[in-house]
Amino acid sequence: MSANADTHSHDDHGHHHKETFVTKYIFSQDHKMIAKQYLITGILMGVVGVLMSILMRMQIAWPEQPNALFEALLGKWAPDGVMDADIYLALVTIHGTIMVFFVLTAGLSGTFSNLLIPLQIGARDMASGFLNMVSYWLFFTSSVIMISSFFVEFGPAAAGWTIYPPLSALPMAQGGSGMGMTLWLVSMAIFIASSLLGSLNYVVTVLNLRTKGMSMTRLPLTIWAFFVTAIIGVVSFPVLLAAVLLLIMDRSFGTSFFLSDIFIQGEVLHYQGGSPVLFEHLFWFLGHPEVYIVLLPALGISSEVIATNSRKPIFGYRAMVMSILAIAFLSTIVWGHHMFVSGMNPFLGSVFTFTTLLIAIPSAVKAFNYITTLWKGNLQMNPAMLFSIGLVSTFITGGLTGIILGDSALDINVHDTYFVVAHFHLVMGISALYGFFAGVYHWFPKMFGRMMNKNLGYLHFWVTAICAYGVFFPMHFIGMAGLPRRYYTNTNFPLFDDLANTNVIITMFAIVGAIFQFVFLYNFFASIFFGKKAEQNPWRSNTLEWTTPVEHIHGNWPGELPHVHRWSYDYSKPGHEEDFVPQNVPLYDGEEELQH
């Protein structure tokens, strides 16, 4: 099959038709260009998401105090510079939605799956370049619709990023339940279509277009991570689409899938027989696998970066692959731990507790294998390596608190407090962002043919790492003290007065951390045009993408596709002059392929 694909693809790309600006940069079907489109769109959405989080933190730190920034950015929702309570909930909702779906799902997976899958498996392009292009433009359209919800009369959706009914199901419930909520639902339906098209393309490409010699056990761990992530997406995203469509029917067509016995101002509404808990089940059936749709690509990227920059084979390759598969399976059967306070049967709660704690085992396998790979390695401490090591740190520290939240008896006490915010931001948000940054620093030369500034990268890492822990470490303590999340002010509760100073400290760390992301933005955009020209294999890496020319060509390799003779982690192998051996280098006489 791969030989046929080689011949067919080579015929397709043997001649280069003249490309216009529109076909090259806008409606491109080249996976490398589509990866750049995902990356830059994801970065811009990230800027919006981080700005929202800073506005929220400033409101919590200095509640009810006039703020010129609020008045400038929020207009009518911040009269005299004092933030309105409804817009605070809207900021929480859209910040969560943008960061989880548009930045960490599409920005991370869309960028690196598109860039690396064809390059690392030795393919000319994705299985379907057209579907790939459609996938990006659906993502872009959904991004525009989500942002545009800020410009409708009563503001964007304000039911939390989990959009639980009845707030999301009744247009009259609050301002943000009107047109803003409708735009949220339309945006997410289009986003899910984009994600499914992308995921199907990734799965088919990995299964059918691997070059000669590229068996599944020779695949880099990045490809395993992207492959399994795509499968999780295909399984779980349609469930959220079903929930979104049923919610649209409840809102617009008088059904009551999620509504029952609703009273508004003493008036009984006509809804009966539905259940908001049904929506929770449907939402979290995607919502928990979503954590790993976000995390697995970041873990795959860090596997590649850590092995390359430790100059050692990755420790326990097969165990790493098995842990990816185990995480994928377990992540789809643990969603109920988000619902321990929904009146769940205690026996069912104990089942979800058991499966949740079980997922700690494959997660620990990955963490220990990273640490063992680093142990006694010849470490190259470039920015990509620092962010990968940072990911291992936050994955462990954030994961440990997951053991507390996964136990129903303990979770009930800290549910809906800042303890939960601290946990999932560390284990999912910061870890995935570190993987994203590691990937950008590592593959920037492949994408743009230039190098990013290393010193600015070091500055970016250290300030980001210190500020991330400065923000989320204290949150565990204010959460254990009982401070609820999503309240726009706590001044009505004297019980929490002692926590006000801690909130100010958290906000100061958040502001400094956000400002220093502009160092990354400057480094990124300036390096595209003015960075030092990259050599073909700047990191002395083994994987196939570094065998392609620095100059991008449609079809990746001029002439014949490379043949693979070894796995992707032959670093510091005895008998070789160099401390790396690319996968397309044949085994010499008497050389044994490493047992992995």
XYZ file of C-alpha atoms in Angstrom:
596
model
C 0.000 0.000 0.000
C 2.719 2.494 0.937
C 4.652 1.735 -2.256
C 1.531 2.509 -4.316
C 0.991 5.711 -2.341
C 4.618 6.670 -3.081
C 4.265 6.218 -6.850
C 0.872 7.924 -7.003
C 1.974 10.872 -4.873
C 5.216 11.302 -6.763
C 3.317 11.515 -10.032
C 1.004 14.126 -8.515
C 3.823 16.316 -7.279
C 6.396 15.816 -9.996
C 5.315 19.032 -11.712
C 4.829 22.290 -9.825
C 1.985 24.415 -11.104
C 2.275 28.152 -10.509
C 0.602 29.147 -7.244
C -1.099 32.487 -6.702
C -1.160 34.333 -3.363
C -4.692 33.031 -2.737
C -3.894 29.374 -3.470
C -0.628 29.472 -1.520
C -1.549 31.436 1.609
C -5.342 31.368 1.917
C -6.888 28.285 0.305
C -3.760 26.176 0.596
C -4.015 22.382 0.663
C -0.391 21.944 1.753
C -0.328 20.560 5.302
C 2.648 22.767 6.275
C 0.814 25.974 5.352
C -2.378 24.785 7.066
C -0.297 24.087 10.208
C 0.930 27.711 10.148
C -2.653 28.949 9.703
C -3.762 26.928 12.746
C -0.767 28.152 14.730
C -1.225 31.867 14.083
C -5.025 31.696 14.567
C -4.488 29.772 17.819
C -1.940 32.332 19.059
C -4.301 35.249 18.305
C -7.185 33.479 20.080
C -4.799 32.831 22.983
C -4.090 36.557 23.293
C -7.857 37.196 23.570
C -8.289 34.379 26.130
C -5.402 35.578 28.321
C -6.667 39.184 28.199
C -10.029 37.975 29.517
C -8.359 36.119 32.376
C -6.464 39.286 33.369
C -9.723 41.302 33.421
C -11.272 38.614 35.663
C -8.273 38.562 38.014
C -8.282 42.367 38.336
C -11.973 42.290 39.227
C -11.389 39.645 41.924
C -8.352 41.432 43.379
C -9.885 44.932 43.449
C -13.676 44.420 43.382
C -16.011 47.383 42.905
C -13.094 49.752 42.353
C -13.276 51.924 39.213
C -10.770 50.812 36.582
C -10.048 52.741 33.388
C -9.069 49.495 31.589
C -12.531 48.030 32.257
C -14.216 51.134 30.887
C -12.002 51.159 27.783
C -12.433 47.459 26.932
C -15.906 46.638 28.250
C -17.750 49.891 27.502
C -21.384 49.733 28.624
C -20.667 46.650 30.764
C -18.341 48.655 33.001
C -20.199 51.912 33.759
C -17.816 54.360 35.451
C -15.121 51.671 35.272
C -16.917 49.209 37.617
C -17.390 45.759 36.072
C -20.959 44.487 35.763
C -21.626 41.091 37.356
C -23.111 39.632 34.143
C -20.087 40.461 32.006
C -17.830 38.814 34.603
C -19.702 35.533 34.058
C -19.437 36.062 30.295
C -15.653 36.536 30.588
C -15.415 33.279 32.591
C -17.477 31.485 29.922
C -15.673 32.737 26.813
C -12.203 32.551 28.422
C -12.757 28.870 29.247
C -14.222 28.098 25.826
C -11.461 29.853 23.891
C -8.585 28.391 25.895
C -9.877 24.791 26.004
C -11.194 24.454 22.467
C -9.744 27.170 20.261
C -6.212 27.412 21.682
C -5.356 24.080 23.298
C -7.406 21.782 21.045
C -7.227 23.454 17.619
C -4.109 25.572 18.186
C -2.046 22.689 19.618
C -3.393 19.581 17.902
C -4.307 21.341 14.643
C -0.854 22.897 14.304
C 1.379 19.972 15.182
C -0.761 17.115 13.841
C -0.868 18.896 10.492
C 2.799 19.778 10.471
C 4.280 16.525 11.751
C 2.080 13.599 10.720
C 3.020 13.617 6.998
C 6.621 14.689 7.688
C 7.339 12.112 10.410
C 5.665 9.142 8.685
C 7.241 9.917 5.302
C 4.116 10.984 3.391
C 3.704 13.611 0.677
C 0.754 15.232 2.455
C -2.411 14.421 4.368
C -4.772 11.782 2.982
C -7.107 14.584 1.849
C -5.648 18.042 1.379
C -9.084 19.447 0.522
C -10.714 18.188 3.742
C -7.712 19.543 5.627
C -8.276 23.000 4.139
C -12.027 22.828 4.911
C -11.199 21.796 8.490
C -9.088 24.930 9.024
C -11.656 27.294 7.525
C -14.426 25.812 9.668
C -12.192 26.418 12.707
C -11.538 29.995 11.585
C -15.273 30.599 11.016
C -16.165 29.257 14.459
C -13.473 31.519 16.013
C -14.951 34.596 14.320
C -18.491 33.696 15.457
C -17.321 33.134 19.054
C -15.557 36.525 19.185
C -18.491 38.266 17.469
C -20.766 37.264 20.371
C -19.140 40.117 22.329
C -20.773 42.594 19.966
C -24.426 41.554 20.301
C -26.790 43.636 22.414
C -26.982 41.607 25.609
C -23.444 40.247 25.466
C -21.915 36.792 25.004
C -22.899 33.492 26.621
C -22.666 33.674 30.411
C -23.564 30.196 31.658
C -19.970 29.043 32.313
C -17.882 27.221 29.707
C -19.845 24.060 30.616
C -23.095 25.900 29.605
C -25.320 23.955 31.985
C -29.086 24.320 31.579
C -31.310 26.020 32.616
C -29.137 29.166 32.192
C -28.166 28.069 28.682
C -31.577 26.637 27.759
C -33.850 29.572 28.637
C -33.245 32.687 26.514
C -34.976 34.802 29.179
C -32.799 33.528 32.068
C -30.250 36.379 31.849
C -28.743 38.763 29.310
C -26.100 36.299 28.111
C -28.713 33.561 27.579
C -30.050 35.310 24.475
C -28.310 35.847 21.144
C -24.852 35.422 22.742
C -25.734 31.864 23.802
C -27.089 31.067 20.326
C -23.827 32.246 18.748
C -21.876 30.088 21.243
C -23.866 27.008 20.202
C -23.521 27.722 16.462
C -19.780 28.373 16.886
C -19.263 25.098 18.770
C -21.264 23.069 16.227
C -19.000 24.399 13.444
C -15.900 23.827 15.606
C -16.910 20.181 16.181
C -17.345 19.672 12.424
C -13.833 21.094 11.919
C -12.388 18.868 14.629
C -14.024 15.711 13.235
C -12.808 16.384 9.673
C -9.295 16.969 10.986
C -9.327 13.893 13.235
C -10.546 11.536 10.503
C -7.846 12.878 8.188
C -5.122 12.284 10.810
C -6.264 8.693 11.500
C -6.463 7.735 7.810
C -3.089 9.351 7.063
C -1.273 7.487 9.866
C -2.858 4.154 8.954
C -2.478 4.329 5.156
C 0.348 6.649 4.122
C 3.364 5.520 6.158
C 6.472 5.190 4.015
C 8.275 1.885 3.370
C 9.743 0.464 6.613
C 7.726 2.780 8.913
C 5.978 0.153 11.033
C 3.745 1.259 13.917
C 6.518 0.363 16.394
C 8.941 2.701 14.618
C 6.611 5.696 14.807
C 7.803 8.611 16.949
C 5.762 9.047 20.141
C 4.497 12.359 18.754
C 2.637 10.478 16.011
C 1.243 7.950 18.490
C -0.052 10.831 20.604
C -1.653 12.664 17.641
C -3.115 9.407 16.294
C -4.737 8.378 19.582
C -5.898 11.961 20.246
C -7.691 11.944 16.879
C -9.418 8.667 17.774
C -10.610 10.102 21.119
C -11.955 13.144 19.245
C -13.878 10.981 16.753
C -15.435 9.003 19.629
C -16.354 11.860 21.977
C -16.946 15.082 19.991
C -20.178 13.825 18.338
C -21.678 13.426 21.829
C -21.170 17.138 22.522
C -22.636 17.903 19.083
C -25.734 15.910 20.067
C -25.979 17.891 23.332
C -25.591 21.201 21.436
C -28.320 20.278 18.937
C -30.726 19.158 21.698
C -30.008 22.395 23.566
C -30.789 24.427 20.418
C -34.109 22.544 20.184
C -34.907 23.318 23.843
C -34.118 26.997 23.241
C -35.879 27.470 19.934
C -38.442 24.718 19.319
C -40.177 24.217 22.663
C -38.765 20.767 23.498
C -37.672 19.902 27.034
C -34.758 17.477 26.864
C -32.928 19.332 29.627
C -35.740 21.307 31.313
C -38.278 20.305 33.939
C -40.634 22.212 36.279
C -39.132 25.674 35.831
C -40.556 28.655 37.732
C -39.656 32.236 36.796
C -41.018 35.009 39.086
C -43.761 32.680 40.329
C -44.874 31.740 36.822
C -44.777 28.050 35.867
C -43.200 27.431 32.468
C -44.581 24.691 30.238
C -41.447 22.517 30.292
C -41.661 19.084 31.928
C -39.964 15.708 31.861
C -36.417 16.828 30.950
C -33.278 16.615 33.080
C -30.383 19.065 33.307
C -28.290 16.175 34.664
C -28.665 14.466 31.263
C -26.881 17.466 29.746
C -24.087 17.086 32.319
C -23.598 13.461 31.255
C -23.479 14.372 27.574
C -21.194 17.352 28.135
C -18.697 15.551 30.356
C -18.620 12.490 28.096
C -16.715 14.845 25.815
C -15.443 17.113 28.599
C -13.199 14.574 30.281
C -11.657 13.010 27.149
C -11.167 16.653 26.096
C -8.587 16.962 28.901
C -6.510 14.315 27.135
C -7.306 15.628 23.639
C -5.473 18.684 24.970
C -2.792 16.882 27.011
C -1.717 13.945 24.830
C -0.330 16.053 21.938
C 1.642 18.096 24.505
C 2.985 14.892 26.081
C 3.893 13.523 22.643
C 5.765 16.722 21.773
C 7.664 16.626 25.078
C 8.625 12.955 24.448
C 10.307 13.971 21.200
C 11.938 17.100 22.627
C 13.217 15.383 25.795
C 14.711 12.414 23.899
C 16.359 14.704 21.318
C 17.821 17.064 23.905
C 18.863 14.339 26.350
C 20.816 12.671 23.495
C 19.375 9.364 24.783
C 16.768 6.892 23.540
C 13.370 7.523 25.142
C 13.025 5.217 28.139
C 10.360 2.507 27.796
C 9.007 3.221 24.311
C 6.444 0.415 24.383
C 5.356 1.339 27.914
C 4.848 4.920 26.689
C 2.684 3.708 23.785
C 0.670 1.454 26.117
C 0.186 4.320 28.567
C -1.147 6.549 25.745
C -3.638 3.818 24.794
C -4.613 3.206 28.448
C -5.139 6.917 29.077
C -7.303 7.130 25.930
C -9.502 4.232 27.061
C -9.798 5.262 30.713
C -10.446 8.920 29.876
C -13.758 7.939 28.234
C -15.121 6.111 31.318
C -14.342 8.569 34.132
C -16.576 11.543 33.232
C -18.791 11.102 36.309
C -16.176 12.552 38.679
C -17.245 15.989 37.416
C -20.733 15.230 38.728
C -20.170 14.030 42.300
C -22.272 16.947 43.632
C -25.164 16.372 41.189
C -26.944 13.899 43.499
C -25.230 10.864 41.990
C -25.898 7.466 43.546
C -23.014 6.860 46.008
C -22.327 3.400 44.543
C -22.000 4.893 41.056
C -19.780 7.584 42.602
C -17.482 4.875 43.979
C -17.213 3.283 40.495
C -16.178 6.617 38.980
C -13.749 7.159 41.878
C -12.102 3.807 41.135
C -11.716 4.427 37.390
C -10.480 7.973 38.032
C -7.757 6.816 40.417
C -6.845 4.071 37.919
C -5.863 6.690 35.315
C -3.067 7.790 37.667
C -1.153 4.593 36.738
C -0.521 5.260 33.007
C -0.009 8.954 33.834
C 2.687 8.001 36.357
C 4.301 5.672 33.789
C 4.722 8.655 31.472
C 6.085 10.906 34.230
C 8.627 8.323 35.444
C 9.709 7.528 31.879
C 10.402 11.215 31.218
C 12.433 11.478 34.418
C 14.374 8.302 33.555
C 15.093 9.604 30.046
C 16.481 12.817 31.564
C 18.556 10.896 34.141
C 22.273 11.069 33.265
C 21.497 12.403 29.791
C 23.717 14.867 27.961
C 21.094 17.592 28.441
C 20.840 20.422 25.897
C 19.030 23.142 27.825
C 17.403 25.083 24.986
C 13.985 26.760 25.440
C 12.068 23.768 24.002
C 13.772 21.446 26.510
C 13.029 23.799 29.426
C 9.344 23.948 28.533
C 9.230 20.138 28.215
C 10.783 19.716 31.657
C 8.339 22.343 32.929
C 5.515 20.221 31.506
C 6.728 17.190 33.472
C 6.736 19.353 36.621
C 3.207 20.749 36.209
C 1.873 17.371 35.037
C 3.025 15.854 38.337
C 2.037 18.715 40.667
C -1.327 19.241 38.971
C -1.959 15.506 38.746
C -1.431 14.929 42.473
C -4.378 17.176 43.348
C -6.444 15.171 40.857
C -6.242 12.236 43.266
C -8.076 14.390 45.842
C -10.714 15.567 43.364
C -11.176 12.067 41.963
C -12.264 10.757 45.389
C -15.974 11.531 45.824
C -15.790 11.872 49.623
C -13.016 14.490 49.355
C -14.237 16.158 46.170
C -17.620 17.141 47.628
C -15.830 19.446 50.103
C -13.715 21.335 47.572
C -15.962 21.111 44.497
C -16.633 24.492 42.874
C -13.867 26.163 44.872
C -10.566 27.593 43.644
C -8.969 24.231 44.462
C -10.573 22.851 41.279
C -9.440 25.910 39.277
C -5.854 25.406 40.506
C -5.901 21.677 39.700
C -7.138 21.771 36.138
C -5.217 24.895 35.158
C -1.955 23.256 36.232
C -2.532 19.751 34.893
C -4.317 20.723 31.706
C -3.907 24.425 30.938
C -0.293 25.129 31.893
C 0.994 21.660 30.957
C -0.600 21.863 27.514
C 0.661 25.434 27.009
C 4.192 24.301 27.933
C 3.874 21.528 25.323
C 2.655 24.113 22.813
C 5.616 26.421 23.512
C 8.069 23.485 23.421
C 6.686 22.487 20.021
C 6.903 26.024 18.645
C 10.529 26.509 19.777
C 11.549 23.032 18.532
C 9.840 22.997 15.107
C 9.989 26.729 14.333
C 13.033 26.130 12.026
C 11.001 23.484 10.171
C 7.997 25.768 9.774
C 9.686 29.048 8.891
C 13.292 28.158 7.954
C 14.671 30.446 10.673
C 15.703 30.169 14.323
C 13.995 31.858 17.259
C 16.116 33.951 19.641
C 17.337 31.581 22.359
C 17.929 34.239 25.049
C 14.419 35.637 24.680
C 13.227 32.014 24.921
C 15.023 31.574 28.260
C 13.502 34.810 29.583
C 10.058 33.698 28.397
C 10.366 30.311 30.117
C 11.618 31.428 33.510
C 9.148 34.273 33.981
C 6.278 32.089 32.725
C 7.231 29.180 35.005
C 7.567 31.359 38.124
C 4.329 33.239 37.417
C 2.363 30.053 36.623
C 3.172 28.576 40.034
C 2.720 32.018 41.606
C -0.841 32.094 40.270
C -2.006 28.523 40.782
C -0.122 27.289 43.857
C -1.836 29.744 46.276
C -5.203 28.937 44.677
C -5.102 25.485 46.271
C -5.068 27.102 49.695
C -7.826 29.640 49.131
C -9.834 26.755 47.640
C -9.337 24.628 50.760
C -10.394 27.690 52.777
C -13.707 27.445 50.908
C -13.487 30.347 48.447
C -16.004 29.577 45.665
C -15.061 30.059 42.020
C -17.010 32.196 39.527
C -18.053 34.801 42.126
C -17.229 38.234 40.765
C -16.749 39.619 44.282
C -16.440 38.108 47.762
C -16.937 41.345 49.709
C -20.359 40.222 50.988
C -18.760 37.336 52.881
C -16.688 38.477 55.900
C -15.528 34.850 56.153
C -13.260 35.444 53.114
C -11.829 38.854 54.077
C -8.548 37.237 55.137
C -8.074 35.846 51.618
C -8.235 39.232 49.873
C -4.457 39.824 50.060
C -3.767 36.356 48.621
C -6.013 37.195 45.676
C -4.058 40.409 45.080
C -0.763 38.440 45.034
C -2.239 35.892 42.596
C -3.398 38.737 40.339
C 0.018 40.419 40.366
C 1.668 37.153 39.256
C -1.000 36.764 36.547
C -0.420 40.275 35.175
C 3.385 39.882 35.080
C 3.067 36.442 33.447
C 0.664 37.791 30.816
C 2.901 40.789 30.004
C 5.893 38.495 29.429
C 3.946 36.507 26.835
C 4.602 39.533 24.624
C 8.290 38.514 24.741
C 7.229 35.263 23.058
C 4.980 37.079 20.575
C 7.796 39.469 19.619
C 10.295 36.594 19.349
C 7.870 34.568 17.225
C 6.828 37.215 14.708
C 10.222 38.941 14.492
C 12.021 35.612 13.950
C 9.737 34.735 11.017
C 11.253 37.661 9.102
C 14.593 38.437 10.765
C 15.654 35.244 12.588
C 18.944 33.531 11.834
C 18.615 31.200 8.843
C 18.148 27.590 9.978
C 20.279 24.668 8.841
C 18.552 21.474 7.738
C 18.808 19.614 11.076
C 19.594 22.189 13.791
C 18.821 19.881 16.750
C 20.673 16.844 15.271
C 17.453 14.855 15.420
C 16.582 11.410 14.036
C 13.041 11.831 12.766
C 12.194 12.139 9.071
C 11.005 15.763 9.030
C 14.643 16.922 9.345
C 15.586 15.076 6.133
C 13.404 17.399 4.024
C 14.908 20.557 2.486
C 14.731 23.770 4.515
C 12.979 25.354 1.531
C 9.358 24.159 1.614
C 8.129 22.235 -1.396
C 4.671 20.789 -1.918
C 5.234 17.063 -1.519
C 7.933 17.440 1.195
C 10.742 15.417 -0.449
C 12.185 16.040 -3.904
C 12.379 12.733 -5.718
C 11.842 9.477 -3.864
C 10.296 9.184 -0.404
C 12.760 8.128 2.318
C 12.811 4.485 3.436
C 12.903 3.794 7.176
C 15.403 1.293 8.596
C 15.311 1.930 12.356
C 13.187 3.424 15.132
C 13.239 7.144 15.871
C 15.316 7.169 19.075
C 18.789 5.900 18.061
C 20.650 8.549 20.079
C 24.191 7.917 21.376
C 24.178 4.437 19.850
C 27.506 2.604 20.254
C 29.393 2.054 16.997
C 28.332 5.300 15.353
C 30.517 8.380 15.031
C 27.645 10.820 15.626
C 25.350 10.749 18.670
C 22.286 10.528 16.409
C 21.315 8.226 13.532
C 18.411 9.378 11.329
C 15.701 6.822 10.621
C 16.514 6.655 6.909
C 20.129 5.502 7.525
C 20.369 1.747 6.790
C 21.658 -0.618 9.490
C 25.304 -1.448 8.825
C 26.474 -5.079 8.681
C 26.125 -6.746 12.068
C 24.240 -3.807 13.656
C 21.186 -4.811 15.671
C 18.075 -2.684 15.822
C 17.450 -1.621 19.408
C 14.871 -3.651 21.306
C 12.237 -1.223 22.436
